[in-house]
PDB file of C-alpha atoms and ligand atoms in Angstrom:
ATOM      1  CA  MET A1351       6.331 -17.893  -3.689  1.00 54.00           C
ATOM      2  CA  PHE A1352       8.103 -15.001  -1.878  1.00 64.00           C
ATOM      3  CA  GLY A1353       9.249 -16.423   1.490  1.00 61.00           C
ATOM      4  CA  PRO A1354       9.298 -13.708   4.178  1.00 64.00           C
ATOM      5  CA  ILE A1355       6.008 -12.655   5.645  1.00 73.00           C
ATOM      6  CA  GLY A1356       5.575  -9.021   6.661  1.00 81.00           C
ATOM      7  CA  GLU A1357       6.988  -7.833   9.977  1.00 93.00           C
ATOM      8  CA  ILE A1358       6.147  -4.818  12.084  1.00 97.00           C
ATOM      9  CA  ILE A1359       7.948  -1.788  10.728  1.00 97.00           C
ATOM     10  CA  GLU A1360       8.362   1.396  12.832  1.00 98.00           C
ATOM     11  CA  THR A1361       9.066   4.843  11.505  1.00 98.00           C
ATOM     12  CA  GLN A1362       9.345   8.195  13.339  1.00 98.00           C
ATOM     13  CA  ARG A1363       5.522   8.694  13.446  1.00 98.00           C
ATOM     14  CA  LEU A1364       4.092   5.424  12.221  1.00 98.00           C
ATOM     15  CA  ARG A1365       3.887   1.713  12.913  1.00 98.00           C
ATOM     16  CA  LEU A1366       3.151  -0.673  10.103  1.00 98.00           C
ATOM     17  CA  GLU A1367       1.434  -3.788  11.247  1.00 98.00           C
ATOM     18  CA  PRO A1368       1.078  -6.867   8.941  1.00 97.00           C
ATOM     19  CA  LEU A1369      -2.554  -7.106   7.981  1.00 97.00           C
ATOM     20  CA  ALA A1370      -4.735  -9.243  10.168  1.00 97.00           C
ATOM     21  CA  VAL A1371      -8.515  -9.972   9.722  1.00 97.00           C
ATOM     22  CA  HIS A1372      -9.397  -8.103  12.865  1.00 98.00           C
ATOM     23  CA  HIS A1373      -8.012  -4.839  11.357  1.00 98.00           C
ATOM     24  CA  ALA A1374     -11.215  -4.737   9.212  1.00 98.00           C
ATOM     25  CA  ASP A1375     -13.201  -3.412  12.195  1.00 97.00           C
ATOM     26  CA  GLU A1376     -11.109  -0.263  12.489  1.00 97.00           C
ATOM     27  CA  MET A1377     -10.247   0.073   8.826  1.00 98.00           C
ATOM     28  CA  ALA A1378     -13.878   0.061   7.629  1.00 98.00           C
ATOM     29  CA  GLU A1379     -14.203   3.511   9.198  1.00 98.00           C
ATOM     30  CA  VAL A1380     -10.855   4.827   7.962  1.00 98.00           C
ATOM     31  CA  LEU A1381     -11.687   3.782   4.396  1.00 98.00           C
ATOM     32  CA  ASP A1382     -15.338   4.763   4.397  1.00 98.00           C
ATOM     33  CA  ASP A1383     -15.154   7.550   1.800  1.00 98.00           C
ATOM     34  CA  PRO A1384     -15.933   7.269  -1.880  1.00 98.00           C
ATOM     35  CA  ARG A1385     -13.203   9.899  -2.743  1.00 98.00           C
ATOM     36  CA  LEU A1386     -10.608   7.319  -1.949  1.00 98.00           C
ATOM     37  CA  HIS A1387     -11.793   5.377  -5.060  1.00 98.00           C
ATOM     38  CA  ASP A1388     -11.672   8.264  -7.499  1.00 97.00           C
ATOM     39  CA  TYR A1389      -8.598   6.834  -9.253  1.00 97.00           C
ATOM     40  CA  ILE A1390      -8.470   3.216  -8.066  1.00 96.00           C
ATOM     41  CA  GLY A1391     -11.928   2.023  -8.838  1.00 96.00           C
ATOM     42  CA  GLY A1392     -14.301   0.179  -6.576  1.00 96.00           C
ATOM     43  CA  GLU A1393     -16.195   1.676  -3.628  1.00 97.00           C
ATOM     44  CA  PRO A1394     -16.039   1.585   0.163  1.00 98.00           C
ATOM     45  CA  LEU A1395     -16.689  -1.856   1.667  1.00 98.00           C
ATOM     46  CA  THR A1396     -18.865  -2.568   4.660  1.00 97.00           C
ATOM     47  CA  ARG A1397     -17.188  -3.939   7.737  1.00 97.00           C
ATOM     48  CA  ASP A1398     -18.270  -7.501   6.787  1.00 98.00           C
ATOM     49  CA  GLU A1399     -17.059  -7.107   3.156  1.00 98.00           C
ATOM     50  CA  LEU A1400     -13.740  -5.713   4.313  1.00 98.00           C
ATOM     51  CA  ARG A1401     -13.350  -8.626   6.741  1.00 98.00           C
ATOM     52  CA  ALA A1402     -14.043 -11.074   3.946  1.00 98.00           C
ATOM     53  CA  ARG A1403     -11.446  -9.254   1.777  1.00 98.00           C
ATOM     54  CA  TYR A1404      -8.844  -9.299   4.536  1.00 97.00           C
ATOM     55  CA  GLU A1405      -9.498 -13.038   5.019  1.00 97.00           C
ATOM     56  CA  ARG A1406      -8.579 -13.589   1.331  1.00 96.00           C
ATOM     57  CA  LEU A1407      -5.519 -11.277   1.567  1.00 95.00           C
ATOM     58  CA  VAL A1408      -4.198 -12.932   4.708  1.00 95.00           C
ATOM     59  CA  ALA A1409      -4.697 -16.393   3.143  1.00 93.00           C
ATOM     60  CA  GLY A1410      -2.502 -15.235   0.231  1.00 91.00           C
ATOM     61  CA  PRO A1411      -2.485 -16.215  -3.376  1.00 90.00           C
ATOM     62  CA  ALA A1412      -2.850 -19.771  -4.599  1.00 88.00           C
ATOM     63  CA  PRO A1413       0.672 -21.302  -4.775  1.00 82.00           C
ATOM     64  CA  PHE A1414       0.627 -21.576  -8.586  1.00 82.00           C
ATOM     65  CA  HIS A1415       0.565 -17.751  -8.816  1.00 83.00           C
ATOM     66  CA  GLN A1416       4.124 -17.652  -7.565  1.00 86.00           C
ATOM     67  CA  GLU A1417       3.375 -14.338  -5.858  1.00 90.00           C
ATOM     68  CA  GLY A1418       3.589 -12.995  -2.347  1.00 93.00           C
ATOM     69  CA  TRP A1419       0.984 -10.583  -1.047  1.00 94.00           C
ATOM     70  CA  LEU A1420       2.242  -8.262   1.655  1.00 96.00           C
ATOM     71  CA  ASN A1421      -0.141  -5.785   3.321  1.00 97.00           C
ATOM     72  CA  TRP A1422       0.464  -3.496   6.259  1.00 98.00           C
ATOM     73  CA  VAL A1423      -2.000  -1.353   8.211  1.00 98.00           C
ATOM     74  CA  ILE A1424      -0.515   2.045   9.069  1.00 98.00           C
ATOM     75  CA  PHE A1425      -0.975   3.256  12.682  1.00 98.00           C
ATOM     76  CA  ARG A1426      -0.166   6.729  13.896  1.00 98.00           C
ATOM     77  CA  ARG A1427       2.006   5.935  16.890  1.00 98.00           C
ATOM     78  CA  ARG A1428       1.130   8.949  19.081  1.00 98.00           C
ATOM     79  CA  ASP A1429      -2.497   7.848  19.478  1.00 98.00           C
ATOM     80  CA  GLU A1430      -2.657   4.366  17.827  1.00 98.00           C
ATOM     81  CA  GLN A1431      -5.044   5.767  15.182  1.00 98.00           C
ATOM     82  CA  PRO A1432      -5.086   3.631  12.024  1.00 98.00           C
ATOM     83  CA  VAL A1433      -4.571   6.006   9.092  1.00 98.00           C
ATOM     84  CA  GLY A1434      -4.315   3.796   5.988  1.00 98.00           C
ATOM     85  CA  TYR A1435      -2.442   0.897   4.451  1.00 98.00           C
ATOM     86  CA  VAL A1436       0.358   0.042   2.140  1.00 98.00           C
ATOM     87  CA  GLN A1437       0.760  -3.138   0.053  1.00 98.00           C
ATOM     88  CA  ALA A1438       3.219  -4.983  -2.143  1.00 97.00           C
ATOM     89  CA  THR A1439       2.730  -7.810  -4.583  1.00 96.00           C
ATOM     90  CA  VAL A1440       6.037  -9.617  -4.914  1.00 95.00           C
ATOM     91  CA  THR A1441       6.752 -11.707  -8.019  1.00 94.00           C
ATOM     92  CA  PRO A1442       9.922 -13.638  -8.775  1.00 88.00           C
ATOM     93  CA  SER A1443      11.359 -13.484 -12.291  1.00 83.00           C
ATOM     94  CA  PRO A1444      14.487 -15.344 -13.588  1.00 85.00           C
ATOM     95  CA  THR A1445      16.627 -12.263 -12.962  1.00 87.00           C
ATOM     96  CA  ALA A1446      14.986 -10.306 -10.222  1.00 88.00           C
ATOM     97  CA  LEU A1447      12.520 -10.213  -7.373  1.00 93.00           C
ATOM     98  CA  LYS A1448       9.913  -7.558  -8.326  1.00 95.00           C
ATOM     99  CA  ALA A1449       7.373  -5.733  -6.183  1.00 96.00           C
ATOM    100  CA  SER A1450       4.388  -3.745  -7.345  1.00 97.00           C
ATOM    101  CA  ILE A1451       3.463  -1.346  -4.530  1.00 98.00           C
ATOM    102  CA  ALA A1452       0.464   0.837  -3.572  1.00 98.00           C
ATOM    103  CA  TRP A1453      -0.653   3.126  -0.779  1.00 98.00           C
ATOM    104  CA  VAL A1454      -3.912   4.511   0.642  1.00 98.00           C
ATOM    105  CA  THR A1455      -4.447   7.073   3.373  1.00 98.00           C
ATOM    106  CA  GLY A1456      -7.849   7.857   4.920  1.00 98.00           C
ATOM    107  CA  MET A1457      -9.171  11.306   3.977  1.00 98.00           C
ATOM    108  CA  PRO A1458      -8.740  12.998   7.389  1.00 98.00           C
ATOM    109  CA  TYR A1459      -5.095  11.807   7.501  1.00 98.00           C
ATOM    110  CA  GLN A1460      -3.936  12.930   4.102  1.00 98.00           C
ATOM    111  CA  GLY A1461      -1.387  15.701   3.490  1.00 98.00           C
ATOM    112  CA  PHE A1462       0.818  14.885   6.468  1.00 98.00           C
ATOM    113  CA  GLY A1463       3.348  12.835   4.594  1.00 98.00           C
ATOM    114  CA  PHE A1464       2.051   9.543   5.995  1.00 98.00           C
ATOM    115  CA  ALA A1465       1.823   7.679   2.676  1.00 98.00           C
ATOM    116  CA  THR A1466       5.356   8.716   1.810  1.00 98.00           C
ATOM    117  CA  GLU A1467       6.708   7.798   5.271  1.00 98.00           C
ATOM    118  CA  ALA A1468       4.936   4.371   5.290  1.00 98.00           C
ATOM    119  CA  ALA A1469       5.703   3.473   1.686  1.00 98.00           C
ATOM    120  CA  GLY A1470       9.321   4.546   2.069  1.00 98.00           C
ATOM    121  CA  ALA A1471       9.673   2.250   5.052  1.00 98.00           C
ATOM    122  CA  MET A1472       7.971  -0.592   3.116  1.00 98.00           C
ATOM    123  CA  VAL A1473      10.392  -0.108   0.195  1.00 97.00           C
ATOM    124  CA  GLY A1474      13.315  -0.259   2.603  1.00 97.00           C
ATOM    125  CA  TRP A1475      11.976  -3.498   4.063  1.00 96.00           C
ATOM    126  CA  LEU A1476      11.441  -4.998   0.531  1.00 96.00           C
ATOM    127  CA  ARG A1477      14.970  -4.098  -0.499  1.00 95.00           C
ATOM    128  CA  ALA A1478      16.374  -5.641   2.680  1.00 95.00           C
ATOM    129  CA  HIS A1479      14.521  -8.812   1.719  1.00 93.00           C
ATOM    130  CA  GLY A1480      15.997  -9.059  -1.744  1.00 93.00           C
ATOM    131  CA  VAL A1481      13.527  -7.128  -3.892  1.00 95.00           C
ATOM    132  CA  THR A1482      15.388  -5.353  -6.647  1.00 93.00           C
ATOM    133  CA  GLU A1483      12.675  -3.944  -8.853  1.00 95.00           C
ATOM    134  CA  ILE A1484       9.974  -1.681  -7.496  1.00 97.00           C
ATOM    135  CA  THR A1485       7.014  -0.457  -9.584  1.00 98.00           C
ATOM    136  CA  ALA A1486       3.708   1.365  -9.004  1.00 98.00           C
ATOM    137  CA  SER A1487       0.779   1.719 -11.317  1.00 98.00           C
ATOM    138  CA  ILE A1488      -0.820   5.183 -10.993  1.00 98.00           C
ATOM    139  CA  HIS A1489      -3.766   6.769 -12.785  1.00 98.00           C
ATOM    140  CA  PRO A1490      -2.458   9.639 -14.903  1.00 98.00           C
ATOM    141  CA  GLU A1491      -4.624  12.161 -13.082  1.00 98.00           C
ATOM    142  CA  ASN A1492      -3.760  10.994  -9.573  1.00 98.00           C
ATOM    143  CA  ALA A1493      -1.475  13.923  -8.687  1.00 98.00           C
ATOM    144  CA  SER A1494      -1.055  13.183  -5.003  1.00 98.00           C
ATOM    145  CA  SER A1495      -0.133   9.505  -5.656  1.00 98.00           C
ATOM    146  CA  ALA A1496       2.331  10.659  -8.302  1.00 98.00           C
ATOM    147  CA  ALA A1497       3.823  13.059  -5.701  1.00 98.00           C
ATOM    148  CA  VAL A1498       4.292  10.152  -3.289  1.00 98.00           C
ATOM    149  CA  ALA A1499       5.904   7.977  -6.001  1.00 98.00           C
ATOM    150  CA  ARG A1500       8.333  10.818  -6.960  1.00 98.00           C
ATOM    151  CA  LYS A1501       9.296  11.297  -3.293  1.00 98.00           C
ATOM    152  CA  LEU A1502      10.079   7.589  -3.176  1.00 97.00           C
ATOM    153  CA  GLY A1503      12.412   7.915  -6.166  1.00 97.00           C
ATOM    154  CA  LEU A1504      10.125   6.372  -8.762  1.00 98.00           C
ATOM    155  CA  HIS A1505       9.754   7.909 -12.249  1.00 98.00           C
ATOM    156  CA  PRO A1506       6.960   7.567 -14.743  1.00 98.00           C
ATOM    157  CA  THR A1507       7.656   5.286 -17.718  1.00 98.00           C
ATOM    158  CA  PRO A1508       5.917   5.034 -21.098  1.00 98.00           C
ATOM    159  CA  ASP A1509       4.467   1.743 -19.985  1.00 98.00           C
ATOM    160  CA  VAL A1510       0.749   1.547 -19.316  1.00 98.00           C
ATOM    161  CA  ASP A1511      -0.928  -1.102 -17.179  1.00 95.00           C
ATOM    162  CA  ASP A1512      -4.724  -1.163 -17.508  1.00 95.00           C
ATOM    163  CA  GLY A1513      -4.891   2.596 -18.197  1.00 96.00           C
ATOM    164  CA  GLU A1514      -2.414   3.476 -15.400  1.00 98.00           C
ATOM    165  CA  THR A1515       1.088   4.803 -15.827  1.00 98.00           C
ATOM    166  CA  VAL A1516       3.760   2.399 -14.624  1.00 98.00           C
ATOM    167  CA  TRP A1517       6.308   4.110 -12.401  1.00 98.00           C
ATOM    168  CA  ARG A1518       9.648   2.513 -11.544  1.00 97.00           C
ATOM    169  CA  VAL A1519      13.023   3.196 -10.015  1.00 91.00           C
ATOM    170  CA  PRO A1520      15.352   3.826 -12.935  1.00 78.00           C
ATOM    171  CA  SER A1521      18.126   1.251 -13.182  1.00 73.00           C
ATOM    172  CA  SER A1522      21.512   2.786 -12.495  1.00 60.00           C
TER     173      SER A1522
HETATM  174  C1  COA B1966      -2.342   9.089  -2.727  1.00 71.11           C
HETATM  175  C2  COA B1966      -2.470   9.107  -1.185  1.00 71.11           C
HETATM  176  C3  COA B1966      -2.144   7.757  -0.639  1.00 71.11           C
HETATM  177  C4  COA B1966      -1.503  10.174  -0.597  1.00 71.11           C
HETATM  178  O1  COA B1966      -1.641  10.082   0.817  1.00 71.11           O
HETATM  179  P1  COA B1966      -0.899  11.123   1.736  1.00 71.11           P
HETATM  180  O2  COA B1966      -0.750  10.526   3.083  1.00 71.11           O
HETATM  181  O3  COA B1966      -1.693  12.450   1.637  1.00 71.11           O
HETATM  182  O4  COA B1966       0.467  11.401   1.035  1.00 71.11           O
HETATM  183  P2  COA B1966       1.659  12.273   1.474  1.00 71.11           P
HETATM  184  O5  COA B1966       1.211  13.322   2.488  1.00 71.11           O
HETATM  185  O6  COA B1966       2.829  11.428   1.886  1.00 71.11           O
HETATM  186  O7  COA B1966       2.102  13.027   0.129  1.00 71.11           O
HETATM  187  C5  COA B1966       1.103  13.576  -0.668  1.00 71.11           C
HETATM  188  C6  COA B1966       1.755  14.534  -1.621  1.00 71.11           C
HETATM  189  O8  COA B1966       0.819  14.832  -2.649  1.00 71.11           O
HETATM  190  C7  COA B1966       0.821  16.258  -2.822  1.00 71.11           C
HETATM  191  N1  COA B1966      -0.510  16.577  -3.360  1.00 71.11           N
HETATM  192  C8  COA B1966      -1.656  16.473  -2.680  1.00 71.11           C
HETATM  193  N2  COA B1966      -2.676  16.855  -3.559  1.00 71.11           N
HETATM  194  C9  COA B1966      -2.066  17.149  -4.676  1.00 71.11           C
HETATM  195  C10 COA B1966      -2.552  17.683  -5.911  1.00 71.11           C
HETATM  196  N3  COA B1966      -3.872  17.876  -6.133  1.00 71.11           N
HETATM  197  N4  COA B1966      -1.690  17.951  -6.912  1.00 71.11           N
HETATM  198  C11 COA B1966      -0.312  17.720  -6.754  1.00 71.11           C
HETATM  199  N5  COA B1966       0.151  17.216  -5.560  1.00 71.11           N
HETATM  200  C12 COA B1966      -0.681  17.000  -4.585  1.00 71.11           C
HETATM  201  C13 COA B1966       1.113  16.756  -1.517  1.00 71.11           C
HETATM  202  O9  COA B1966       1.530  18.090  -1.542  1.00 71.11           O
HETATM  203  C14 COA B1966       2.201  15.850  -1.045  1.00 71.11           C
HETATM  204  O10 COA B1966       3.438  16.119  -1.659  1.00 71.11           O
HETATM  205  P3  COA B1966       4.531  17.093  -0.871  1.00 71.11           P
HETATM  206  O11 COA B1966       4.834  16.432   0.396  1.00 71.11           O
HETATM  207  O12 COA B1966       5.687  17.103  -1.814  1.00 71.11           O
HETATM  208  O13 COA B1966       3.838  18.384  -0.705  1.00 71.11           O
HETATM  209  C15 COA B1966      -3.956   9.445  -0.798  1.00 71.11           C
HETATM  210  O14 COA B1966      -4.291  10.694  -1.474  1.00 71.11           O
HETATM  211  C16 COA B1966      -4.941   8.433  -1.115  1.00 71.11           C
HETATM  212  O15 COA B1966      -5.086   7.522  -0.339  1.00 71.11           O
HETATM  213  N6  COA B1966      -5.638   8.533  -2.236  1.00 71.11           N
HETATM  214  C17 COA B1966      -6.660   7.564  -2.603  1.00 71.11           C
HETATM  215  C18 COA B1966      -6.134   6.224  -2.878  1.00 71.11           C
HETATM  216  C19 COA B1966      -5.129   6.250  -3.983  1.00 71.11           C
HETATM  217  O16 COA B1966      -5.349   6.829  -5.046  1.00 71.11           O
HETATM  218  N7  COA B1966      -4.018   5.569  -3.832  1.00 71.11           N
HETATM  219  C20 COA B1966      -2.939   5.517  -4.749  1.00 71.11           C
HETATM  220  C21 COA B1966      -3.014   4.309  -5.623  1.00 71.11           C
HETATM  221  S1  COA B1966      -1.657   4.296  -6.805  1.00 71.11           S
END
């Protein structure tokens, strides 16, 4: 399994805190909008459901999965408002350490560059910890998520994962 656990990451406007179960109390409100699920499936969870989900995420995958689950809650530093989350699933392969990444920003906090700023910082952290291949799976109609991926330097590939386009950083 991927060794390092997440650390606090700070950017100009944001602080990324490794996910803890207590974050469910604040995040239930931030994520309480069905529009967030237009392209990612599912529906908003109640506080208790989110707490149960965070318990599973914090516990991590079973060791035989050989994966690491990294999740960060994004806080706006100026007022400590939680605005969303970023996540990475890290998988070792014989030749590389790979991460599949994703981002979500609550509706009132979208359009300020927060997903790009947070995910960019996460990618920097992943690279500093040996991850060499970064991918994201994005619904073909999810234009704002595609914009985030492009700003991070990812490009769409012909690969499709469960109906979503696989984006990756082209190898140089
Ligand atoms: C995708 C998401 C995380 C973006 O969050 P955000 O904090 O608004 O992202 P940013 O502000 O960093 O960047 C958004 C970009 O999308 C662009 N954008 C927004 N709506 C758009 C649209 N309809 N068409 C094209 N681009 C659009 C913005 O202009 C911005 O790009 P720019 O800075 O070049 O102008 C947010 O919309 C979200 O949480 N969606 C629901 C969950 C989801 O689908 N997550 C992605 C899973 S792969």
